[in-house]
Short mmCIF file of C-alpha atoms in Angstrom, two decimals:
data_model
loop_
_atom_site.label_atom_id
_atom_site.label_comp_id
_atom_site.label_asym_id
_atom_site.label_seq_id
_atom_site.Cartn_x
_atom_site.Cartn_y
_atom_site.Cartn_z
CA UNK A 1 0.00 0.00 0.00
CA UNK A 2 3.06 2.30 -0.16
CA UNK A 3 2.82 5.50 -2.17
CA UNK A 4 -0.99 5.27 -2.24
CA UNK A 5 -3.57 7.75 -1.03
CA UNK A 6 -6.73 7.31 1.04
CA UNK A 7 -9.63 9.74 1.01
CA UNK A 8 -10.69 10.11 4.64
CA UNK A 9 -14.33 10.87 3.87
CA UNK A 10 -14.59 7.71 1.75
CA UNK A 11 -12.90 5.71 4.51
CA UNK A 12 -15.46 6.89 7.09
CA UNK A 13 -18.35 6.28 4.68
CA UNK A 14 -17.22 2.72 3.92
CA UNK A 15 -16.23 1.60 7.42
CA UNK A 16 -18.57 0.29 10.16
CA UNK A 17 -19.26 2.76 12.96
CA UNK A 18 -16.34 2.46 15.39
CA UNK A 19 -16.16 3.06 19.12
CA UNK A 20 -14.07 6.17 18.46
CA UNK A 21 -16.82 7.67 16.30
CA UNK A 22 -19.43 6.83 18.92
CA UNK A 23 -17.21 8.51 21.52
CA UNK A 24 -17.05 11.68 19.42
CA UNK A 25 -20.84 11.75 19.04
CA UNK A 26 -21.40 11.15 22.77
CA UNK A 27 -18.91 13.82 23.87
CA UNK A 28 -20.38 16.36 21.44
CA UNK A 29 -23.83 15.42 22.77
CA UNK A 30 -22.71 16.15 26.35
CA UNK A 31 -21.10 19.46 25.39
CA UNK A 32 -24.15 20.78 23.54
CA UNK A 33 -26.43 19.49 26.32
CA UNK A 34 -24.59 21.74 28.78
CA UNK A 35 -24.54 24.49 26.17
CA UNK A 36 -28.33 24.23 25.90
CA UNK A 37 -28.78 24.19 29.68
CA UNK A 38 -26.71 27.34 30.15
CA UNK A 39 -28.39 29.06 27.19
CA UNK A 40 -31.87 28.44 28.59
CA UNK A 41 -31.03 29.11 32.24
CA UNK A 42 -31.53 32.87 31.98
CA UNK A 43 -35.08 32.40 30.68
CA UNK A 44 -36.04 30.01 33.45
CA UNK A 45 -34.63 32.20 36.23
CA UNK A 46 -36.16 35.40 34.79
CA UNK A 47 -39.33 35.29 36.95
CA UNK A 48 -37.16 34.84 40.05
CA UNK A 49 -34.96 37.78 39.07
CA UNK A 50 -38.04 39.99 38.73
CA UNK A 51 -39.04 39.21 42.31
CA UNK A 52 -35.56 39.13 43.84
CA UNK A 53 -34.36 42.44 42.36
CA UNK A 54 -37.81 44.13 42.24
CA UNK A 55 -37.46 45.07 38.57
CA UNK A 56 -39.82 45.29 35.61
CA UNK A 57 -40.01 42.72 32.83
CA UNK A 58 -38.57 45.16 30.26
CA UNK A 59 -35.40 45.58 32.35
CA UNK A 60 -34.43 41.99 31.61
CA UNK A 61 -34.35 42.60 27.85
CA UNK A 62 -30.69 43.83 27.91
CA UNK A 63 -29.70 40.65 29.78
CA UNK A 64 -31.30 38.45 27.12
CA UNK A 65 -29.85 40.58 24.35
CA UNK A 66 -26.33 40.68 25.82
CA UNK A 67 -26.06 36.91 25.97
CA UNK A 68 -27.33 36.52 22.43
CA UNK A 69 -25.06 39.27 21.12
CA UNK A 70 -22.16 37.39 22.69
CA UNK A 71 -23.31 34.25 20.87
CA UNK A 72 -23.40 36.20 17.62
CA UNK A 73 -19.84 37.40 18.15
CA UNK A 74 -18.70 33.89 19.13
CA UNK A 75 -20.28 32.36 16.04
CA UNK A 76 -18.62 34.89 13.73
CA UNK A 77 -15.18 34.55 15.32
CA UNK A 78 -14.81 30.90 16.29
CA UNK A 79 -15.95 29.33 13.00
CA UNK A 80 -13.09 30.73 10.89
CA UNK A 81 -10.68 30.14 13.79
CA UNK A 82 -11.73 26.49 13.92
CA UNK A 83 -11.20 26.10 10.15
CA UNK A 84 -7.70 27.51 10.66
CA UNK A 85 -6.59 26.05 14.01
CA UNK A 86 -8.75 22.95 14.50
CA UNK A 87 -12.21 22.15 15.82
CA UNK A 88 -11.10 20.59 19.10
CA UNK A 89 -8.75 23.40 20.16
CA UNK A 90 -11.35 26.09 19.59
CA UNK A 91 -14.08 23.99 21.22
CA UNK A 92 -12.03 23.62 24.41
CA UNK A 93 -11.57 27.40 24.61
CA UNK A 94 -15.30 27.96 24.10
CA UNK A 95 -16.31 25.48 26.81
CA UNK A 96 -13.95 27.12 29.29
CA UNK A 97 -15.34 30.58 28.52
CA UNK A 98 -18.98 29.67 29.00
CA UNK A 99 -18.30 27.56 32.12
CA UNK A 100 -16.45 30.36 33.90
CA UNK A 101 -18.92 32.97 32.66
CA UNK A 102 -21.88 31.03 34.04
CA UNK A 103 -20.16 30.57 37.41
CA UNK A 104 -19.44 34.29 37.60
CA UNK A 105 -23.05 35.10 36.65
CA UNK A 106 -24.23 33.36 39.83
CA UNK A 107 -22.51 36.13 41.81
CA UNK A 108 -24.16 39.02 39.92
CA UNK A 109 -25.37 41.78 42.26
CA UNK A 110 -27.39 43.67 39.62
CA UNK A 111 -28.95 43.54 36.17
CA UNK A 112 -26.08 45.55 34.69
CA UNK A 113 -23.39 43.15 35.94
CA UNK A 114 -25.43 40.14 34.86
CA UNK A 115 -25.76 41.59 31.33
CA UNK A 116 -21.97 41.96 31.03
CA UNK A 117 -21.35 38.43 32.28
CA UNK A 118 -24.02 36.98 29.99
CA UNK A 119 -22.26 38.68 27.06
CA UNK A 120 -18.98 36.98 27.99
CA UNK A 121 -20.75 33.65 28.53
CA UNK A 122 -22.49 34.04 25.17
CA UNK A 123 -19.15 34.35 23.35
CA UNK A 124 -18.25 30.86 24.52
CA UNK A 125 -21.73 29.46 23.89
CA UNK A 126 -21.68 30.84 20.35
CA UNK A 127 -18.58 28.86 19.42
CA UNK A 128 -19.70 25.52 20.85
CA UNK A 129 -22.52 24.53 18.50
CA UNK A 130 -20.81 25.01 15.12
CA UNK A 131 -17.73 23.11 16.21
CA UNK A 132 -19.68 20.22 17.74
CA UNK A 133 -21.91 19.98 14.66
CA UNK A 134 -18.88 20.06 12.36
CA UNK A 135 -16.99 17.41 14.33
CA UNK A 136 -20.05 15.15 14.51
CA UNK A 137 -20.67 15.53 10.79
CA UNK A 138 -17.08 14.78 9.82
CA UNK A 139 -17.00 11.61 11.93
CA UNK A 140 -20.39 10.31 10.69
CA UNK A 141 -20.77 8.07 7.60
CA UNK A 142 -22.92 9.56 4.85
CA UNK A 143 -25.46 6.71 4.99
CA UNK A 144 -26.59 7.77 8.47
CA UNK A 145 -25.16 11.27 8.79
CA UNK A 146 -28.43 13.15 9.33
CA UNK A 147 -29.57 10.74 12.05
CA UNK A 148 -26.24 10.49 13.89
CA UNK A 149 -25.50 14.21 13.89
CA UNK A 150 -29.09 14.98 14.88
CA UNK A 151 -28.80 12.55 17.79
CA UNK A 152 -25.63 14.34 18.88
CA UNK A 153 -27.09 17.80 18.33
CA UNK A 154 -30.28 16.84 20.18
CA UNK A 155 -28.24 17.30 23.34
CA UNK A 156 -28.72 21.05 22.86
CA UNK A 157 -32.51 20.92 22.86
CA UNK A 158 -32.47 18.27 25.58
CA UNK A 159 -30.33 20.67 27.62
CA UNK A 160 -32.93 23.37 27.11
CA UNK A 161 -35.66 20.99 28.26
CA UNK A 162 -33.52 19.77 31.16
CA UNK A 163 -33.17 23.39 32.22
CA UNK A 164 -36.93 23.60 32.55
CA UNK A 165 -37.20 20.36 34.51
CA UNK A 166 -34.29 21.23 36.80
CA UNK A 167 -35.56 24.79 37.26
CA UNK A 168 -38.99 23.57 38.27
CA UNK A 169 -37.48 21.35 40.98
CA UNK A 170 -34.41 23.24 42.14
CA UNK A 171 -35.36 26.91 41.94
CA UNK A 172 -37.50 26.71 45.10
CA UNK A 173 -34.60 24.95 46.86
CA UNK A 174 -31.37 26.63 45.70
CA UNK A 175 -32.60 29.83 44.05
CA UNK A 176 -31.39 31.30 40.78
CA UNK A 177 -27.79 31.49 42.01
CA UNK A 178 -27.70 27.76 42.69
CA UNK A 179 -29.04 26.97 39.23
CA UNK A 180 -26.29 29.01 37.59
CA UNK A 181 -23.64 27.38 39.79
CA UNK A 182 -24.78 23.97 38.54
CA UNK A 183 -24.68 25.26 34.96
CA UNK A 184 -21.08 26.43 35.37
CA UNK A 185 -19.61 23.54 37.33
CA UNK A 186 -20.85 20.79 34.99
CA UNK A 187 -18.93 21.93 31.86
CA UNK A 188 -15.88 22.70 33.99
CA UNK A 189 -15.85 19.07 35.16
CA UNK A 190 -16.30 17.81 31.59
CA UNK A 191 -13.42 19.91 30.23
CA UNK A 192 -10.53 17.56 31.14
CA UNK A 193 -12.46 14.62 29.67
CA UNK A 194 -12.72 16.52 26.38
CA UNK A 195 -9.01 17.33 26.49
CA UNK A 196 -7.98 13.68 26.73
CA UNK A 197 -10.80 11.80 24.95
CA UNK A 198 -12.01 14.00 22.06
CA UNK A 199 -10.02 13.66 18.81
CA UNK A 200 -9.41 16.43 16.30
CA UNK A 201 -11.21 16.47 12.93
CA UNK A 202 -9.68 13.88 10.59
CA UNK A 203 -9.95 16.17 7.54
CA UNK A 204 -8.28 19.00 9.45
CA UNK A 205 -5.47 16.69 10.63
CA UNK A 206 -4.83 15.57 7.04
CA UNK A 207 -3.50 19.08 6.26
CA UNK A 208 -1.50 19.51 9.45
CA UNK A 209 2.00 17.95 9.58
CA UNK A 210 2.06 18.07 13.39
CA UNK A 211 -1.11 15.95 13.55
CA UNK A 212 0.05 13.08 11.33
CA UNK A 213 0.77 10.63 14.16
CA UNK A 214 -2.58 11.36 15.80
CA UNK A 215 -4.30 11.07 12.41
CA UNK A 216 -2.83 7.62 11.81
CA UNK A 217 -3.98 6.41 15.24
CA UNK A 218 -7.45 7.81 14.55
CA UNK A 219 -7.64 6.08 11.16
CA UNK A 220 -6.59 2.79 12.76
CA UNK A 221 -9.39 3.12 15.31
CA UNK A 222 -11.98 3.89 12.64
CA UNK A 223 -10.91 1.24 10.13
CA UNK A 224 -9.85 -1.49 12.56
CA UNK A 225 -6.65 -1.91 10.52
CA UNK A 226 -3.01 -1.13 11.24
CA UNK A 227 -1.49 -1.58 7.74
CA UNK A 228 -1.53 2.10 6.77
CA UNK A 229 2.25 2.58 6.50
CA UNK A 230 3.18 4.59 3.42
CA UNK A 231 -0.39 5.76 2.82
CA UNK A 232 -1.06 9.48 2.42
CA UNK A 233 -4.40 10.59 3.83
CA UNK A 234 -6.33 13.35 2.08
CA UNK A 235 -9.50 15.30 2.80
CA UNK A 236 -11.06 17.45 0.09
CA UNK A 237 -7.91 19.26 -1.03
CA UNK A 238 -9.25 20.09 -4.46
CA UNK A 239 -12.05 22.14 -2.99
CA UNK A 240 -9.83 23.75 -0.40
CA UNK A 241 -7.47 25.16 -2.97
CA UNK A 242 -10.02 27.37 -4.68
CA UNK A 243 -11.42 29.64 -2.01
CA UNK A 244 -10.84 30.99 1.44
CA UNK A 245 -13.20 29.70 4.11
CA UNK A 246 -15.40 32.81 3.84
CA UNK A 247 -15.26 33.23 0.04
CA UNK A 248 -16.36 29.61 -0.41
CA UNK A 249 -19.75 30.49 1.11
CA UNK A 250 -20.41 32.80 -1.84
CA UNK A 251 -18.75 30.85 -4.64
CA UNK A 252 -20.60 29.96 -7.83
CA UNK A 253 -23.77 28.01 -7.06
CA UNK A 254 -23.49 28.68 -3.32
CA UNK A 255 -24.56 32.30 -2.86
CA UNK A 256 -28.34 31.86 -3.22
CA UNK A 257 -28.30 28.76 -1.04
CA UNK A 258 -26.19 30.48 1.61
CA UNK A 259 -28.47 33.53 1.75
CA UNK A 260 -31.65 31.42 1.93
CA UNK A 261 -30.04 29.32 4.66
CA UNK A 262 -29.25 32.48 6.62
CA UNK A 263 -32.81 33.76 6.20
CA UNK A 264 -34.19 30.46 7.51
CA UNK A 265 -31.88 30.50 10.53
CA UNK A 266 -32.74 34.14 11.21
CA UNK A 267 -36.50 33.55 11.22
CA UNK A 268 -36.45 30.28 13.17
CA UNK A 269 -34.07 31.48 15.86
CA UNK A 270 -35.94 34.79 16.09
CA UNK A 271 -38.99 32.84 17.23
CA UNK A 272 -37.17 30.11 19.15
CA UNK A 273 -35.29 32.47 21.47
CA UNK A 274 -38.28 34.74 21.84
CA UNK A 275 -40.19 31.73 23.15
CA UNK A 276 -37.27 30.43 25.21
CA UNK A 277 -36.75 33.74 26.98
CA UNK A 278 -40.31 35.05 27.25
CA UNK A 279 -42.67 32.07 27.35
CA UNK A 280 -42.08 31.29 31.08
CA UNK A 281 -42.81 34.94 31.94
CA UNK A 282 -45.87 35.08 29.64
CA UNK A 283 -47.26 31.92 31.24
CA UNK A 284 -46.63 33.27 34.75
CA UNK A 285 -48.62 36.35 33.76
CA UNK A 286 -51.44 34.08 32.58
CA UNK A 287 -51.79 32.53 36.04
CA UNK A 288 -49.52 29.48 35.83
CA UNK A 289 -47.14 28.72 38.71
CA UNK A 290 -43.36 28.88 38.28
CA UNK A 291 -43.14 25.09 38.13
CA UNK A 292 -45.99 24.74 35.61
CA UNK A 293 -44.67 27.57 33.44
CA UNK A 294 -41.24 25.92 33.34
CA UNK A 295 -42.72 22.51 32.50
CA UNK A 296 -44.88 23.85 29.66
CA UNK A 297 -42.00 25.95 28.29
CA UNK A 298 -39.77 22.86 28.33
CA UNK A 299 -42.05 21.29 25.70
CA UNK A 300 -40.45 23.58 23.08
CA UNK A 301 -37.00 21.94 23.33
CA UNK A 302 -38.29 18.50 24.41
CA UNK A 303 -40.58 18.29 21.39
CA UNK A 304 -37.61 19.34 19.28
CA UNK A 305 -35.53 16.39 20.49
CA UNK A 306 -38.17 13.92 19.32
CA UNK A 307 -39.01 15.90 16.20
CA UNK A 308 -35.37 16.23 15.20
CA UNK A 309 -34.69 12.50 15.54
CA UNK A 310 -37.92 11.41 13.82
CA UNK A 311 -37.36 13.78 10.90
CA UNK A 312 -33.68 12.81 10.58
CA UNK A 313 -34.78 9.25 9.86
CA UNK A 314 -36.95 10.58 7.03
CA UNK A 315 -34.24 12.91 5.75
CA UNK A 316 -31.67 10.13 5.41
CA UNK A 317 -34.17 8.50 3.04
CA UNK A 318 -35.90 11.43 1.31
CA UNK A 319 -33.46 14.33 1.60
CA UNK A 320 -33.47 17.23 4.03
CA UNK A 321 -35.00 19.83 1.73
CA UNK A 322 -37.99 17.63 0.97
CA UNK A 323 -38.85 17.24 4.66
CA UNK A 324 -37.86 20.51 6.35
CA UNK A 325 -40.26 22.90 4.51
CA UNK A 326 -43.32 20.90 5.62
CA UNK A 327 -41.98 20.50 9.15
CA UNK A 328 -41.40 24.25 9.40
CA UNK A 329 -44.90 24.96 8.03
CA UNK A 330 -46.36 22.72 10.75
CA UNK A 331 -44.52 24.84 13.31
CA UNK A 332 -46.09 28.03 11.98
CA UNK A 333 -49.59 26.53 12.22
CA UNK A 334 -48.97 25.19 15.75
CA UNK A 335 -47.74 28.57 16.99
CA UNK A 336 -50.72 30.37 15.47
CA UNK A 337 -53.04 28.04 17.41
CA UNK A 338 -51.18 28.28 20.75
CA UNK A 339 -52.84 31.47 21.98
CA UNK A 340 -56.32 29.97 21.78
CA UNK A 341 -55.36 27.17 24.20
CA UNK A 342 -53.95 29.25 27.10
CA UNK A 343 -56.90 28.51 29.37
CA UNK A 344 -56.73 24.75 28.83
CA UNK A 345 -53.63 23.31 30.53
CA UNK A 346 -53.56 19.87 28.88
CA UNK A 347 -54.28 21.17 25.38
CA UNK A 348 -51.76 23.99 25.84
CA UNK A 349 -49.11 21.43 26.80
CA UNK A 350 -49.90 19.42 23.66
CA UNK A 351 -49.87 22.36 21.24
CA UNK A 352 -46.62 23.73 22.70
CA UNK A 353 -45.13 20.25 22.33
CA UNK A 354 -46.21 20.20 18.66
CA UNK A 355 -44.68 23.65 18.14
CA UNK A 356 -41.44 22.37 19.66
CA UNK A 357 -41.59 19.14 17.64
CA UNK A 358 -41.82 21.09 14.38
CA UNK A 359 -39.98 24.40 14.99
CA UNK A 360 -37.16 23.07 17.17
CA UNK A 361 -37.05 19.86 15.12
CA UNK A 362 -36.47 22.04 12.05
CA UNK A 363 -33.66 23.92 13.81
CA UNK A 364 -31.97 20.69 14.93
CA UNK A 365 -31.82 19.35 11.39
CA UNK A 366 -31.18 22.74 9.80
CA UNK A 367 -27.88 22.92 11.67
CA UNK A 368 -27.00 19.43 10.44
CA UNK A 369 -27.96 20.38 6.88
CA UNK A 370 -25.63 23.40 7.06
CA UNK A 371 -22.70 21.10 7.85
CA UNK A 372 -23.34 19.07 4.67
CA UNK A 373 -23.44 22.05 2.31
CA UNK A 374 -19.80 23.15 2.48
CA UNK A 375 -16.36 21.54 2.00
CA UNK A 376 -13.99 20.93 4.90
CA UNK A 377 -12.05 24.17 4.52
CA UNK A 378 -15.18 26.27 5.00
CA UNK A 379 -17.45 23.87 6.90
CA UNK A 380 -17.04 25.32 10.40
CA UNK A 381 -17.30 28.83 8.93
CA UNK A 382 -20.44 27.88 6.98
CA UNK A 383 -22.14 26.42 10.03
CA UNK A 384 -21.05 29.16 12.41
CA UNK A 385 -21.98 32.04 10.08
CA UNK A 386 -25.41 30.48 9.42
CA UNK A 387 -25.84 30.24 13.18
CA UNK A 388 -24.60 33.84 13.45
CA UNK A 389 -27.40 34.93 11.11
CA UNK A 390 -29.72 33.06 13.44
CA UNK A 391 -28.15 34.75 16.46
CA UNK A 392 -28.98 38.11 14.90
CA UNK A 393 -32.60 36.93 14.72
CA UNK A 394 -32.45 35.67 18.28
CA UNK A 395 -31.17 39.02 19.55
CA UNK A 396 -33.95 40.89 17.81
CA UNK A 397 -36.55 38.36 18.93
CA UNK A 398 -35.50 38.51 22.55
CA UNK A 399 -35.23 42.30 22.59
CA UNK A 400 -38.59 42.75 20.85
CA UNK A 401 -40.45 40.19 22.97
CA UNK A 402 -41.95 42.80 25.28
CA UNK A 403 -42.81 45.15 22.41
CA UNK A 404 -44.50 42.38 20.39
CA UNK A 405 -46.43 41.35 23.49
CA UNK A 406 -47.77 44.85 24.09
CA UNK A 407 -48.35 45.69 20.41
CA UNK A 408 -50.24 42.51 19.62
CA UNK A 409 -52.95 43.50 22.07
CA UNK A 410 -53.65 40.07 23.53
CA UNK A 411 -51.95 36.69 23.81
CA UNK A 412 -53.78 34.95 20.91
CA UNK A 413 -52.61 37.75 18.58
CA UNK A 414 -49.11 37.58 20.10
CA UNK A 415 -48.74 33.95 19.03
CA UNK A 416 -50.15 34.66 15.56
CA UNK A 417 -47.56 37.41 15.13
CA UNK A 418 -44.66 35.13 16.02
CA UNK A 419 -45.95 32.43 13.63
CA UNK A 420 -45.25 34.72 10.65
CA UNK A 421 -41.41 34.44 10.70
CA UNK A 422 -41.70 30.63 10.86
CA UNK A 423 -43.93 30.75 7.77
CA UNK A 424 -41.28 32.86 6.00
CA UNK A 425 -38.64 30.27 6.95
CA UNK A 426 -40.79 27.53 5.44
CA UNK A 427 -41.03 29.48 2.18
CA UNK A 428 -37.24 30.00 2.12
CA UNK A 429 -36.69 26.26 2.49
CA UNK A 430 -39.14 25.61 -0.34
CA UNK A 431 -37.12 27.98 -2.53
CA UNK A 432 -33.91 26.14 -1.65
CA UNK A 433 -35.55 22.88 -2.65
CA UNK A 434 -37.03 24.26 -5.87
CA UNK A 435 -33.61 25.46 -7.06
CA UNK A 436 -32.72 21.85 -7.74
CA UNK A 437 -29.03 22.58 -7.19
CA UNK A 438 -28.65 21.49 -3.58
CA UNK A 439 -26.59 18.49 -2.61
CA UNK A 440 -26.90 16.56 0.64
CA UNK A 441 -23.13 16.39 1.02
CA UNK A 442 -20.31 18.15 -0.84
CA UNK A 443 -18.33 16.07 -3.28
CA UNK A 444 -15.06 15.12 -1.71
CA UNK A 445 -11.93 14.77 -3.78
#
């Protein structure tokens, strides 16, 4: 086998799923689970902050916005850095930032200090998702990529749901400070495990001379073979040579798809974070207890876990852009109907679950889809900048939550208003599908 070459993507696609690949998926699942928990924590503790600090609902808007603006900055910065310096290295930095930021947030004496600390925490949170999605995608075989990466990414929405369940139980016992301490200590304890057990991206290591020994060990674990002496491993070098990581997003045939992808992320995350941050407070104002409001709100991410996995099974068979437009349209309809069920606890729980199943299920698989649209050199940038477009939507959604609530006039109209962006996202996905130029995975050379 001397003087031969081996395409790493083809090797992963043709080999059985190894324990190393399962380890990558599990570790990424745990990281994004804690990412989701810390992201949602501020929404679940918001009612307690209102009472503890004797402030108005509108005064929390800068706190929500600061964290999301930090995520936007983290998404913009850490994607290109990961394409240049490696997914694992950047991911470790991001986990450390959001762990320490969450711990410090537990000591906040005022809204102003909390807003600054949430901004710092958000920078770390913003870099976690794109790197975990990219790593999971690059270690998953094409035949089951949508399902495996969705299972790994579902840790994020499960973390959001876990935040609701934990908040409902622990807030009366440990207060909002205790909840944030838990959210900061958990990723700090996971950090050394990531350092020792998480491998770097195989395609990234193929271009790095200092990673060649680690790459060979990784290939041996994936393939179950040790006779790779004299073999040169390659990623998708032909695609890397043509464009920088950012320019590749707007290369021929990519610009329209990139812009439609950004529009979809913007609209979906606009609504998702508006619900995540404001739904517990809206439900409290409608007469629900703190525990009940947290449990109902948790249906948004919990439904997304099940929706994401169920739809990933379909997408591996039918293609993502045949499934996602209809799933997103279902989310718009479910949200429009939510306001009419506020006085019926069981039906409200069901309709919020359906909204989570469809809207959050779309987001789960949309992130996975983004990882399949770009070559290795620009993959982390493509995912992170798409998420950054979504972060811009999430900032606006969170900041405008109070204004939309007051302008809509009543809660049924409020939910109809926030269904409109989800409908726009569905139309954008339909346009992506109708172009007929999409591909479920980039052609590797």
